[in-house]
Amino acid sequence: GISLLLFTFEYALRVWASAEEEALGMYDSKGRKNDAMTRVRWMLSFYSIVDLSSLLPYYIESYSVLLTKAACGTGSAVELPAFMFLRMFRLFRIIRLDGKYLDAFTVFDDIYRENKKLLFTSSFVGGAIWVLLSGANWASERGNPAMEGRLDTILKASYFTLCNLFGEFPMVNERSPMGKLIAVLTAAIAVAVFAIPTGIFGNGFQEHAEKNKAEGEEVAGRKEVESGEGLQWHIYAFVKGKSAAGRVYERVMLLLIVANVSSFIVGSTQWAGEAPGVAPALDALELASVMVFTADYALRFASVGLEEQFSGVSGRAAYLVSFYSMVDLAAVLPFYLGLLTPSLASVNTSFIRALRLLRMLKAEAYVEAFSVFDDIIYNNRAVLTVTGFASAVLWVFFSSVMYILEKDNQMLLSPRGDHYYRSIPASMWITLLNLTGEVPLVDYTPWGKVVSGVMGVVAVGSFAIPIGILGSGF
């Protein structure tokens, strides 16, 4: 109740203040600004609709309660599908968290407007191919008893064909030989059909990323010391590979990291436990590695004070909680925790041993593989933030829609008897799979098939964004 009043009051203030926005200004024939018409224009804008979508469901539902009370003497809300659908629009309140997140949707709009002719052409071609392949699937599978009538009309076949065009082939083993041949043809065509819109949106976000990069966003990385003197400098040059001995040390450490990961993988096999001498050898390698990694951690801590950001007591404390320090610590901590497990009954020793795999991250100090991705993500953090927010909103929105449409569909029961869409949280798992291009379920209601098809289209755009950003970064 209180949140509703606050949002209503805020909306009223936004309507009143919208008259000051020059971009929305409405003027009469004499050049005088018409505040009333400017406010009306704002009320029809995307931002206003977002606000109204989070408010109207409450008022409509409250009105239904009053009508029910007047007619029946009770004050409960009317449980109609229409009201459930309206309640779903409360989710748009998420978008109101911060105005900058609306950029996630406006960027899509900008890309669409700039490429609408090409998108229309590719959409027409894709639509024509979809209809033709749907007819082919219907012709080949309408008499196939194994499909249980799922493709006995072109309309039904269109859903399976759309799934095929997204790269998913449900019930492909039950299809006839001709149906399988059509599925192979569809897979080849899908590459061309979806390469166009994916390329358009990917290129659009790539240009957006390059624009951000041109505006001067730079990574505030670690500044290493290039020269010095004294014991601390020699230790620093050694562990950083800035001396001849240090470069050899780097190669030895990389080999040791690979050997550790390999030994852990081999140690999980039955052969390692039964073959004579294998287990003791793996234990010896583990002990030697821990000693080397512990010494490496001590040397790095002793010499890191040469770097300006880690100098002094406060700098050393900052280093202890830095990513690089935590990676080095993760390389040795599982071993020492393993020594304590006899007195810690609640600790899962298998889990602790599995933490040894974190030693792979130590290779980052030598090959800097993750740093490249980190730089790309940092330089494009604004775009990734808004697109990530848009994806989250769409995920919750589609989960809610599918819950409303499919919660009574008895064809969507899990092997345990649970309904896949028994609640919105349960719906979110299947919806997430749909948004990543997977189609684990096919027996939807007609409207459910429409929405899941739309999700497939959205998935193409969603994956185009990181592809464009990463491509631009590299």
CSV table of C-alpha atoms in Angstrom, one decimal:
chain,number,residue,atom,x,y,z
A,1,GLY,CA,0.0,0.0,0.0
A,2,ILE,CA,2.7,2.5,1.0
A,3,SER,CA,4.8,1.6,-2.1
A,4,LEU,CA,1.8,2.1,-4.3
A,5,LEU,CA,1.2,5.6,-2.8
A,6,LEU,CA,4.8,6.5,-3.2
A,7,PHE,CA,5.0,5.4,-6.9
A,8,THR,CA,1.7,7.1,-7.6
A,9,PHE,CA,3.0,10.3,-6.1
A,10,GLU,CA,6.2,10.0,-8.0
A,11,TYR,CA,4.3,9.5,-11.3
A,12,ALA,CA,2.3,12.6,-10.6
A,13,LEU,CA,5.5,14.6,-10.0
A,14,ARG,CA,7.0,13.2,-13.3
A,15,VAL,CA,3.9,14.3,-15.2
A,16,TRP,CA,4.0,17.8,-13.8
A,17,ALA,CA,7.8,18.2,-14.3
A,18,SER,CA,7.6,16.8,-17.9
A,19,ALA,CA,6.5,20.2,-19.1
A,20,GLU,CA,10.0,21.4,-18.6
A,21,GLU,CA,11.5,18.9,-21.0
A,22,GLU,CA,12.5,20.8,-24.2
A,23,ALA,CA,12.6,17.6,-26.3
A,24,LEU,CA,8.9,17.0,-25.7
A,25,GLY,CA,7.8,20.6,-26.0
A,26,MET,CA,4.5,21.3,-27.8
A,27,TYR,CA,4.0,24.8,-29.2
A,28,ASP,CA,1.0,26.7,-30.5
A,29,SER,CA,0.8,28.7,-33.7
A,30,LYS,CA,2.3,31.7,-32.0
A,31,GLY,CA,5.3,29.8,-30.7
A,32,ARG,CA,4.1,29.6,-27.1
A,33,LYS,CA,4.8,26.4,-25.3
A,34,ASN,CA,1.7,24.4,-24.4
A,35,ASP,CA,2.4,22.7,-21.1
A,36,ALA,CA,-0.7,20.6,-21.1
A,37,MET,CA,0.0,19.1,-24.5
A,38,THR,CA,3.6,18.5,-23.5
A,39,ARG,CA,2.5,16.6,-20.4
A,40,VAL,CA,0.1,14.5,-22.6
A,41,ARG,CA,2.9,13.8,-25.0
A,42,TRP,CA,5.1,12.6,-22.1
A,43,MET,CA,2.2,10.4,-20.8
A,44,LEU,CA,2.3,8.5,-24.1
A,45,SER,CA,6.1,8.0,-24.0
A,46,PHE,CA,7.9,4.7,-23.2
A,47,TYR,CA,9.0,6.0,-19.8
A,48,SER,CA,5.4,6.9,-18.8
A,49,ILE,CA,4.1,3.6,-20.0
A,50,VAL,CA,6.7,1.8,-17.8
A,51,ASP,CA,5.5,3.8,-14.8
A,52,LEU,CA,1.8,3.1,-15.5
A,53,SER,CA,2.5,-0.6,-16.1
A,54,SER,CA,3.7,-0.8,-12.5
A,55,LEU,CA,0.7,1.1,-11.1
A,56,LEU,CA,-2.4,0.2,-13.1
A,57,PRO,CA,-2.6,-3.5,-12.1
A,58,TYR,CA,-3.1,-2.5,-8.4
A,59,TYR,CA,-5.9,0.0,-9.2
A,60,ILE,CA,-7.7,-2.4,-11.6
A,61,GLU,CA,-7.5,-5.2,-9.0
A,62,SER,CA,-8.7,-2.9,-6.2
A,63,TYR,CA,-11.6,-1.8,-8.4
A,64,SER,CA,-12.5,-5.5,-9.1
A,65,VAL,CA,-12.6,-6.1,-5.3
A,66,LEU,CA,-15.1,-3.2,-4.9
A,67,LEU,CA,-17.3,-4.5,-7.7
A,68,THR,CA,-17.3,-8.0,-6.2
A,69,LYS,CA,-18.1,-6.7,-2.7
A,70,ALA,CA,-21.0,-4.7,-4.1
A,71,ALA,CA,-22.4,-7.6,-6.1
A,72,CYS,CA,-21.7,-10.6,-3.8
A,73,GLY,CA,-21.0,-9.0,-0.4
A,74,THR,CA,-17.4,-10.3,-0.3
A,75,GLY,CA,-14.2,-8.4,-0.8
A,76,SER,CA,-11.9,-10.8,-2.5
A,77,ALA,CA,-10.3,-10.1,-5.8
A,78,VAL,CA,-11.7,-11.7,-8.9
A,79,GLU,CA,-9.3,-14.5,-10.1
A,80,LEU,CA,-9.7,-14.1,-13.8
A,81,PRO,CA,-6.8,-14.8,-16.3
A,82,ALA,CA,-7.1,-11.2,-17.5
A,83,PHE,CA,-6.3,-9.9,-13.9
A,84,MET,CA,-3.5,-12.4,-13.6
A,85,PHE,CA,-2.0,-11.0,-16.8
A,86,LEU,CA,-2.4,-7.4,-15.6
A,87,ARG,CA,-0.6,-8.3,-12.3
A,88,MET,CA,2.3,-9.5,-14.3
A,89,PHE,CA,2.9,-6.0,-15.5
A,90,ARG,CA,4.0,-5.1,-11.9
A,91,LEU,CA,7.3,-6.6,-13.1
A,92,PHE,CA,7.9,-3.4,-15.1
A,93,ARG,CA,8.6,-1.7,-11.7
A,94,ILE,CA,12.0,-3.3,-12.0
A,95,ILE,CA,12.8,-1.0,-15.0
A,96,ARG,CA,12.1,2.0,-12.7
A,97,LEU,CA,15.1,1.2,-10.5
A,98,ASP,CA,17.3,3.6,-12.4
A,99,GLY,CA,16.7,5.6,-15.6
A,100,LYS,CA,20.1,4.7,-17.1
A,101,TYR,CA,19.0,1.0,-17.4
A,102,LEU,CA,16.4,2.1,-19.9
A,103,ASP,CA,19.4,2.5,-22.3
A,104,ALA,CA,19.3,-1.3,-22.5
A,105,PHE,CA,16.1,-1.0,-24.5
A,106,THR,CA,16.8,2.2,-26.4
A,107,VAL,CA,20.1,0.7,-27.8
A,108,PHE,CA,18.0,-2.1,-29.3
A,109,ASP,CA,15.6,0.5,-30.7
A,110,ASP,CA,18.5,2.5,-32.2
A,111,ILE,CA,19.9,-0.5,-33.9
A,112,TYR,CA,16.5,-1.5,-35.3
A,113,ARG,CA,15.8,2.0,-36.7
A,114,GLU,CA,19.2,2.2,-38.4
A,115,ASN,CA,18.8,-1.2,-40.0
A,116,LYS,CA,15.1,-1.6,-40.3
A,117,LYS,CA,15.1,-2.1,-44.1
A,118,LEU,CA,17.7,-4.9,-44.0
A,119,LEU,CA,15.9,-6.4,-41.0
A,120,PHE,CA,12.6,-6.3,-42.8
A,121,THR,CA,14.1,-8.0,-45.9
A,122,SER,CA,15.8,-10.7,-43.9
A,123,SER,CA,12.7,-11.2,-41.8
A,124,PHE,CA,10.6,-11.7,-45.0
A,125,VAL,CA,13.0,-14.2,-46.4
A,126,GLY,CA,13.1,-16.0,-43.0
A,127,GLY,CA,9.4,-16.0,-42.8
A,128,ALA,CA,9.0,-17.4,-46.3
A,129,ILE,CA,11.5,-20.2,-45.6
A,130,TRP,CA,9.7,-20.9,-42.3
A,131,VAL,CA,6.4,-21.4,-44.1
A,132,LEU,CA,7.9,-23.6,-46.8
A,133,LEU,CA,9.8,-25.8,-44.3
A,134,SER,CA,6.6,-26.1,-42.2
A,135,GLY,CA,4.8,-27.4,-45.2
A,136,ALA,CA,7.5,-29.8,-45.9
A,137,ASN,CA,7.5,-31.1,-42.3
A,138,TRP,CA,3.8,-31.5,-42.4
A,139,ALA,CA,3.8,-33.4,-45.7
A,140,SER,CA,6.5,-35.8,-44.4
A,141,GLU,CA,5.2,-36.3,-40.8
A,142,ARG,CA,1.4,-36.0,-40.8
A,143,GLY,CA,1.0,-39.8,-41.2
A,144,ASN,CA,3.9,-40.7,-38.8
A,145,PRO,CA,2.3,-42.4,-35.7
A,146,ALA,CA,5.5,-41.8,-33.7
A,147,MET,CA,4.9,-38.1,-33.7
A,148,GLU,CA,1.5,-38.6,-32.0
A,149,GLY,CA,-0.3,-36.0,-34.1
A,150,ARG,CA,2.1,-33.2,-33.2
A,151,LEU,CA,2.6,-32.3,-36.9
A,152,ASP,CA,-0.8,-33.2,-38.4
A,153,THR,CA,-1.4,-29.6,-39.5
A,154,ILE,CA,0.9,-27.0,-41.0
A,155,LEU,CA,0.2,-24.7,-38.0
A,156,LYS,CA,1.4,-27.4,-35.6
A,157,ALA,CA,4.4,-28.2,-37.8
A,158,SER,CA,5.3,-24.5,-37.8
A,159,TYR,CA,6.3,-24.6,-34.1
A,160,PHE,CA,8.6,-27.6,-34.6
A,161,THR,CA,10.1,-26.0,-37.7
A,162,LEU,CA,10.8,-22.8,-35.8
A,163,CYS,CA,12.6,-24.8,-33.1
A,164,ASN,CA,14.6,-26.4,-35.9
A,165,LEU,CA,15.5,-23.0,-37.3
A,166,PHE,CA,16.8,-22.0,-33.8
A,167,GLY,CA,19.0,-25.1,-33.9
A,168,GLU,CA,16.9,-27.4,-31.7
A,169,PHE,CA,15.4,-30.7,-33.0
A,170,PRO,CA,12.9,-32.1,-30.5
A,171,MET,CA,11.8,-35.7,-31.2
A,172,VAL,CA,14.1,-36.0,-34.2
A,173,ASN,CA,14.6,-39.7,-33.6
A,174,GLU,CA,10.8,-40.3,-34.1
A,175,ARG,CA,10.8,-38.6,-37.5
A,176,SER,CA,10.6,-40.5,-40.8
A,177,PRO,CA,13.6,-40.7,-43.0
A,178,MET,CA,12.3,-37.9,-45.2
A,179,GLY,CA,11.6,-35.8,-42.0
A,180,LYS,CA,15.2,-36.3,-40.9
A,181,LEU,CA,16.4,-35.2,-44.3
A,182,ILE,CA,14.3,-32.1,-44.0
A,183,ALA,CA,15.8,-31.5,-40.5
A,184,VAL,CA,19.3,-31.6,-42.0
A,185,LEU,CA,18.3,-29.2,-44.7
A,186,THR,CA,16.8,-26.9,-42.1
A,187,ALA,CA,20.0,-27.0,-40.0
A,188,ALA,CA,22.0,-25.8,-43.0
A,189,ILE,CA,19.5,-23.1,-43.9
A,190,ALA,CA,19.2,-21.9,-40.3
A,191,VAL,CA,22.9,-20.7,-40.4
A,192,ALA,CA,22.1,-18.3,-43.3
A,193,VAL,CA,18.7,-17.2,-42.0
A,194,PHE,CA,19.9,-16.3,-38.5
A,195,ALA,CA,23.3,-15.1,-39.5
A,196,ILE,CA,21.8,-11.9,-40.9
A,197,PRO,CA,19.9,-10.5,-37.9
A,198,THR,CA,22.6,-11.8,-35.5
A,199,GLY,CA,25.2,-10.0,-37.6
A,200,ILE,CA,23.1,-6.8,-37.6
A,201,PHE,CA,22.6,-6.6,-33.9
A,202,GLY,CA,26.1,-7.9,-33.2
A,203,ASN,CA,27.6,-5.2,-35.4
A,204,GLY,CA,25.4,-2.6,-33.9
A,205,PHE,CA,26.6,-3.3,-30.4
A,206,GLN,CA,30.2,-3.6,-31.6
A,207,GLU,CA,29.9,0.0,-32.9
A,208,HIS,CA,28.4,1.0,-29.6
A,209,ALA,CA,31.3,-0.6,-27.8
A,210,GLU,CA,33.9,1.0,-30.1
A,211,LYS,CA,32.2,4.4,-29.4
A,212,ASN,CA,32.6,3.8,-25.7
A,213,LYS,CA,36.3,2.9,-26.2
A,214,ALA,CA,36.8,6.0,-28.3
A,215,GLU,CA,35.4,8.2,-25.5
A,216,GLY,CA,38.4,7.3,-23.4
A,217,GLU,CA,37.5,4.5,-21.1
A,218,GLU,CA,40.7,2.9,-19.9
A,219,VAL,CA,41.6,0.0,-17.6
A,220,ALA,CA,43.1,1.0,-14.3
A,221,GLY,CA,45.4,-2.1,-14.2
A,222,ARG,CA,48.4,-2.9,-12.0
A,223,LYS,CA,51.5,-0.8,-12.7
A,224,GLU,CA,54.5,-3.1,-12.4
A,225,VAL,CA,58.0,-1.9,-11.5
A,226,GLU,CA,60.5,-2.2,-14.4
A,227,SER,CA,63.8,-1.5,-12.7
A,228,GLY,CA,65.3,-1.4,-9.2
A,229,GLU,CA,68.1,-2.6,-6.9
A,230,GLY,CA,68.5,-4.6,-3.7
A,231,LEU,CA,67.3,-8.0,-2.6
A,232,GLN,CA,63.6,-7.0,-2.8
A,233,TRP,CA,64.0,-6.0,-6.4
A,234,HIS,CA,65.8,-9.2,-7.3
A,235,ILE,CA,63.0,-11.2,-5.7
A,236,TYR,CA,60.4,-9.1,-7.5
A,237,ALA,CA,62.2,-9.6,-10.9
A,238,PHE,CA,62.4,-13.3,-10.3
A,239,VAL,CA,58.8,-14.0,-9.5
A,240,LYS,CA,57.6,-11.5,-12.2
A,241,GLY,CA,59.8,-13.1,-14.9
A,242,LYS,CA,61.9,-9.9,-15.5
A,243,SER,CA,65.2,-11.7,-15.2
A,244,ALA,CA,66.7,-14.7,-17.1
A,245,ALA,CA,66.2,-16.9,-14.0
A,246,GLY,CA,62.7,-15.5,-13.6
A,247,ARG,CA,61.7,-16.4,-17.2
A,248,VAL,CA,62.8,-20.0,-16.5
A,249,TYR,CA,60.9,-19.9,-13.3
A,250,GLU,CA,57.7,-18.9,-15.1
A,251,ARG,CA,58.0,-21.9,-17.5
A,252,VAL,CA,58.6,-24.3,-14.6
A,253,MET,CA,55.6,-22.9,-12.7
A,254,LEU,CA,53.4,-23.3,-15.8
A,255,LEU,CA,54.5,-26.9,-16.1
A,256,LEU,CA,53.9,-27.5,-12.4
A,257,ILE,CA,50.4,-26.1,-12.7
A,258,VAL,CA,49.5,-28.3,-15.6
A,259,ALA,CA,51.0,-31.3,-13.8
A,260,ASN,CA,48.9,-30.5,-10.7
A,261,VAL,CA,45.6,-30.2,-12.6
A,262,SER,CA,46.4,-33.4,-14.6
A,263,SER,CA,47.3,-35.3,-11.4
A,264,PHE,CA,44.0,-34.3,-9.8
A,265,ILE,CA,42.0,-35.5,-12.8
A,266,VAL,CA,43.9,-38.8,-12.9
A,267,GLY,CA,43.6,-39.2,-9.1
A,268,SER,CA,39.8,-39.3,-9.5
A,269,THR,CA,39.9,-42.5,-11.7
A,270,GLN,CA,39.7,-46.1,-10.4
A,271,TRP,CA,43.0,-46.9,-12.1
A,272,ALA,CA,44.9,-44.4,-9.9
A,273,GLY,CA,43.7,-46.1,-6.8
A,274,GLU,CA,44.4,-49.7,-7.9
A,275,ALA,CA,47.7,-49.3,-9.9
A,276,PRO,CA,50.8,-49.8,-7.7
A,277,GLY,CA,52.8,-46.8,-7.1
A,278,VAL,CA,50.5,-44.3,-8.7
A,279,ALA,CA,48.8,-42.9,-5.6
A,280,PRO,CA,52.1,-42.4,-3.7
A,281,ALA,CA,53.5,-40.6,-6.7
A,282,LEU,CA,50.5,-38.3,-6.9
A,283,ASP,CA,50.8,-37.6,-3.2
A,284,ALA,CA,54.5,-36.8,-3.6
A,285,LEU,CA,53.7,-34.4,-6.4
A,286,GLU,CA,51.1,-32.8,-4.3
A,287,LEU,CA,53.4,-32.2,-1.4
A,288,ALA,CA,56.2,-30.9,-3.6
A,289,SER,CA,53.8,-28.5,-5.4
A,290,VAL,CA,52.4,-27.1,-2.2
A,291,MET,CA,55.9,-26.4,-0.9
A,292,VAL,CA,56.8,-24.6,-4.2
A,293,PHE,CA,53.5,-22.7,-4.3
A,294,THR,CA,53.8,-21.7,-0.6
A,295,ALA,CA,57.4,-20.3,-1.2
A,296,ASP,CA,56.0,-18.5,-4.3
A,297,TYR,CA,53.3,-16.9,-2.2
A,298,ALA,CA,55.8,-15.8,0.4
A,299,LEU,CA,58.2,-14.3,-2.2
A,300,ARG,CA,55.4,-12.4,-3.9
A,301,PHE,CA,54.2,-11.0,-0.7
A,302,ALA,CA,57.7,-10.0,0.3
A,303,SER,CA,58.4,-8.2,-3.0
A,304,VAL,CA,55.0,-6.7,-3.9
A,305,GLY,CA,55.7,-3.6,-1.7
A,306,LEU,CA,57.7,-2.2,-4.6
A,307,GLU,CA,54.5,-1.6,-6.5
A,308,GLU,CA,53.1,1.8,-5.5
A,309,GLN,CA,49.5,0.6,-4.9
A,310,PHE,CA,50.8,-2.1,-2.5
A,311,SER,CA,53.5,-0.2,-0.6
A,312,GLY,CA,53.4,0.2,3.1
A,313,VAL,CA,51.3,-1.6,5.7
A,314,SER,CA,48.0,-0.6,4.2
A,315,GLY,CA,49.2,-1.6,0.7
A,316,ARG,CA,50.3,-5.0,1.9
A,317,ALA,CA,46.8,-5.4,3.5
A,318,ALA,CA,45.2,-4.4,0.3
A,319,TYR,CA,47.3,-7.0,-1.6
A,320,LEU,CA,46.2,-9.8,0.8
A,321,VAL,CA,42.6,-9.3,-0.4
A,322,SER,CA,43.4,-8.7,-4.1
A,323,PHE,CA,42.6,-11.1,-6.9
A,324,TYR,CA,46.2,-12.1,-7.4
A,325,SER,CA,46.8,-12.8,-3.7
A,326,MET,CA,43.6,-14.8,-3.4
A,327,VAL,CA,44.5,-16.9,-6.4
A,328,ASP,CA,48.0,-17.7,-4.9
A,329,LEU,CA,46.3,-18.5,-1.6
A,330,ALA,CA,43.8,-20.8,-3.2
A,331,ALA,CA,46.6,-22.8,-4.7
A,332,VAL,CA,47.9,-23.9,-1.2
A,333,LEU,CA,44.9,-23.5,1.1
A,334,PRO,CA,43.2,-26.8,0.1
A,335,PHE,CA,46.2,-28.8,1.2
A,336,TYR,CA,46.4,-27.1,4.6
A,337,LEU,CA,42.7,-27.4,5.1
A,338,GLY,CA,43.1,-31.1,4.3
A,339,LEU,CA,45.5,-31.5,7.1
A,340,LEU,CA,42.9,-30.1,9.5
A,341,THR,CA,40.0,-32.3,8.3
A,342,PRO,CA,40.5,-35.1,10.9
A,343,SER,CA,39.5,-32.6,13.5
A,344,LEU,CA,36.7,-31.0,11.4
A,345,ALA,CA,34.1,-33.7,10.9
A,346,SER,CA,31.8,-31.3,9.1
A,347,VAL,CA,34.2,-30.5,6.3
A,348,ASN,CA,33.7,-32.4,3.1
A,349,THR,CA,37.2,-33.6,2.1
A,350,SER,CA,36.2,-34.3,-1.5
A,351,PHE,CA,35.1,-30.7,-1.8
A,352,ILE,CA,38.4,-29.4,-0.3
A,353,ARG,CA,40.4,-31.6,-2.7
A,354,ALA,CA,38.4,-30.3,-5.6
A,355,LEU,CA,39.5,-26.8,-4.6
A,356,ARG,CA,43.0,-27.7,-5.9
A,357,LEU,CA,41.6,-27.1,-9.4
A,358,LEU,CA,41.8,-23.4,-8.5
A,359,ARG,CA,45.5,-23.7,-9.2
A,360,MET,CA,44.7,-23.3,-12.8
A,361,LEU,CA,44.1,-19.6,-12.1
A,362,LYS,CA,47.8,-19.3,-11.1
A,363,ALA,CA,48.6,-19.6,-14.8
A,364,GLU,CA,47.0,-16.2,-15.2
A,365,ALA,CA,50.1,-14.6,-13.8
A,366,TYR,CA,52.1,-15.9,-16.7
A,367,VAL,CA,49.8,-16.1,-19.7
A,368,GLU,CA,47.3,-13.3,-18.7
A,369,ALA,CA,44.4,-15.0,-20.5
A,370,PHE,CA,41.8,-13.7,-18.1
A,371,SER,CA,43.2,-10.2,-18.2
A,372,VAL,CA,42.3,-9.8,-21.8
A,373,PHE,CA,38.7,-10.6,-21.1
A,374,ASP,CA,38.8,-8.4,-18.0
A,375,ASP,CA,40.0,-5.5,-20.1
A,376,ILE,CA,37.2,-6.1,-22.7
A,377,ILE,CA,34.5,-6.3,-20.0
A,378,TYR,CA,35.8,-3.2,-18.2
A,379,ASN,CA,35.9,-1.1,-21.3
A,380,ASN,CA,32.4,-2.1,-22.2
A,381,ARG,CA,30.9,-2.4,-18.7
A,382,ALA,CA,28.2,0.2,-19.4
A,383,VAL,CA,26.9,-1.7,-22.4
A,384,LEU,CA,27.1,-5.0,-20.6
A,385,THR,CA,25.4,-3.6,-17.6
A,386,VAL,CA,22.4,-2.3,-19.4
A,387,THR,CA,22.1,-5.3,-21.7
A,388,GLY,CA,22.4,-7.6,-18.7
A,389,PHE,CA,19.6,-5.7,-17.0
A,390,ALA,CA,17.5,-6.0,-20.1
A,391,SER,CA,18.0,-9.7,-20.3
A,392,ALA,CA,17.0,-10.1,-16.6
A,393,VAL,CA,13.8,-8.1,-17.2
A,394,LEU,CA,13.0,-10.2,-20.2
A,395,TRP,CA,13.7,-13.4,-18.3
A,396,VAL,CA,11.4,-12.5,-15.5
A,397,PHE,CA,8.7,-11.2,-17.9
A,398,PHE,CA,8.7,-14.3,-20.1
A,399,SER,CA,8.8,-16.6,-17.0
A,400,SER,CA,5.6,-14.9,-15.8
A,401,VAL,CA,3.9,-15.1,-19.1
A,402,MET,CA,4.7,-18.8,-19.5
A,403,TYR,CA,3.5,-19.5,-16.0
A,404,ILE,CA,0.1,-17.9,-16.7
A,405,LEU,CA,-0.3,-19.7,-20.0
A,406,GLU,CA,1.0,-23.1,-19.1
A,407,LYS,CA,0.3,-23.7,-15.4
A,408,ASP,CA,-2.8,-25.8,-16.1
A,409,ASN,CA,-1.2,-27.7,-19.0
A,410,GLN,CA,-1.1,-31.3,-17.8
A,411,MET,CA,1.2,-32.3,-20.7
A,412,LEU,CA,4.1,-30.5,-19.0
A,413,LEU,CA,4.7,-32.7,-15.9
A,414,SER,CA,8.2,-33.8,-14.9
A,415,PRO,CA,8.9,-37.5,-14.4
A,416,ARG,CA,8.5,-36.9,-10.7
A,417,GLY,CA,5.0,-35.6,-11.3
A,418,ASP,CA,5.9,-31.9,-10.6
A,419,HIS,CA,4.6,-29.3,-13.1
A,420,TYR,CA,7.4,-27.4,-14.9
A,421,TYR,CA,5.3,-24.2,-14.6
A,422,ARG,CA,3.8,-24.7,-11.2
A,423,SER,CA,5.1,-21.3,-10.1
A,424,ILE,CA,7.0,-18.4,-11.5
A,425,PRO,CA,10.3,-19.5,-9.9
A,426,ALA,CA,9.9,-23.0,-11.3
A,427,SER,CA,9.0,-21.4,-14.7
A,428,MET,CA,12.3,-19.4,-14.7
A,429,TRP,CA,14.4,-22.5,-15.2
A,430,ILE,CA,12.7,-23.7,-18.4
A,431,THR,CA,12.4,-20.1,-19.6
A,432,LEU,CA,16.1,-19.6,-19.1
A,433,LEU,CA,16.8,-22.6,-21.3
A,434,ASN,CA,14.4,-21.2,-23.9
A,435,LEU,CA,16.3,-17.9,-23.9
A,436,THR,CA,19.6,-19.7,-24.4
A,437,GLY,CA,18.2,-21.4,-27.5
A,438,GLU,CA,17.2,-24.7,-25.9
A,439,VAL,CA,13.8,-26.2,-26.3
A,440,PRO,CA,13.4,-29.0,-23.7
A,441,LEU,CA,9.6,-29.1,-23.9
A,442,VAL,CA,7.3,-29.0,-26.9
A,443,ASP,CA,3.8,-29.8,-25.8
A,444,TYR,CA,2.8,-26.3,-25.1
A,445,THR,CA,-0.6,-24.7,-25.6
A,446,PRO,CA,-1.0,-22.7,-28.8
A,447,TRP,CA,-0.3,-19.4,-27.1
A,448,GLY,CA,2.6,-21.0,-25.2
A,449,LYS,CA,4.1,-22.0,-28.6
A,450,VAL,CA,3.8,-18.4,-29.8
A,451,VAL,CA,5.5,-17.0,-26.7
A,452,SER,CA,8.3,-19.7,-26.8
A,453,GLY,CA,8.8,-18.8,-30.5
A,454,VAL,CA,9.2,-15.2,-29.6
A,455,MET,CA,11.7,-16.2,-26.9
A,456,GLY,CA,13.8,-17.9,-29.6
A,457,VAL,CA,13.9,-14.7,-31.6
A,458,VAL,CA,14.9,-12.8,-28.5
A,459,ALA,CA,17.6,-15.3,-27.8
A,460,VAL,CA,19.2,-14.6,-31.2
A,461,GLY,CA,19.5,-10.9,-30.3
A,462,SER,CA,20.7,-11.7,-26.7
A,463,PHE,CA,23.6,-13.8,-28.0
A,464,ALA,CA,24.5,-11.2,-30.6
A,465,ILE,CA,25.4,-8.7,-28.0
A,466,PRO,CA,28.3,-10.4,-26.2
A,467,ILE,CA,29.5,-11.7,-29.6
A,468,GLY,CA,29.8,-8.2,-30.9
A,469,ILE,CA,31.4,-6.8,-27.8
A,470,LEU,CA,34.0,-9.6,-27.5
A,471,GLY,CA,34.7,-9.4,-31.2
A,472,SER,CA,35.3,-5.7,-31.0
A,473,GLY,CA,37.5,-6.1,-27.9
A,474,PHE,CA,39.8,-8.7,-29.6
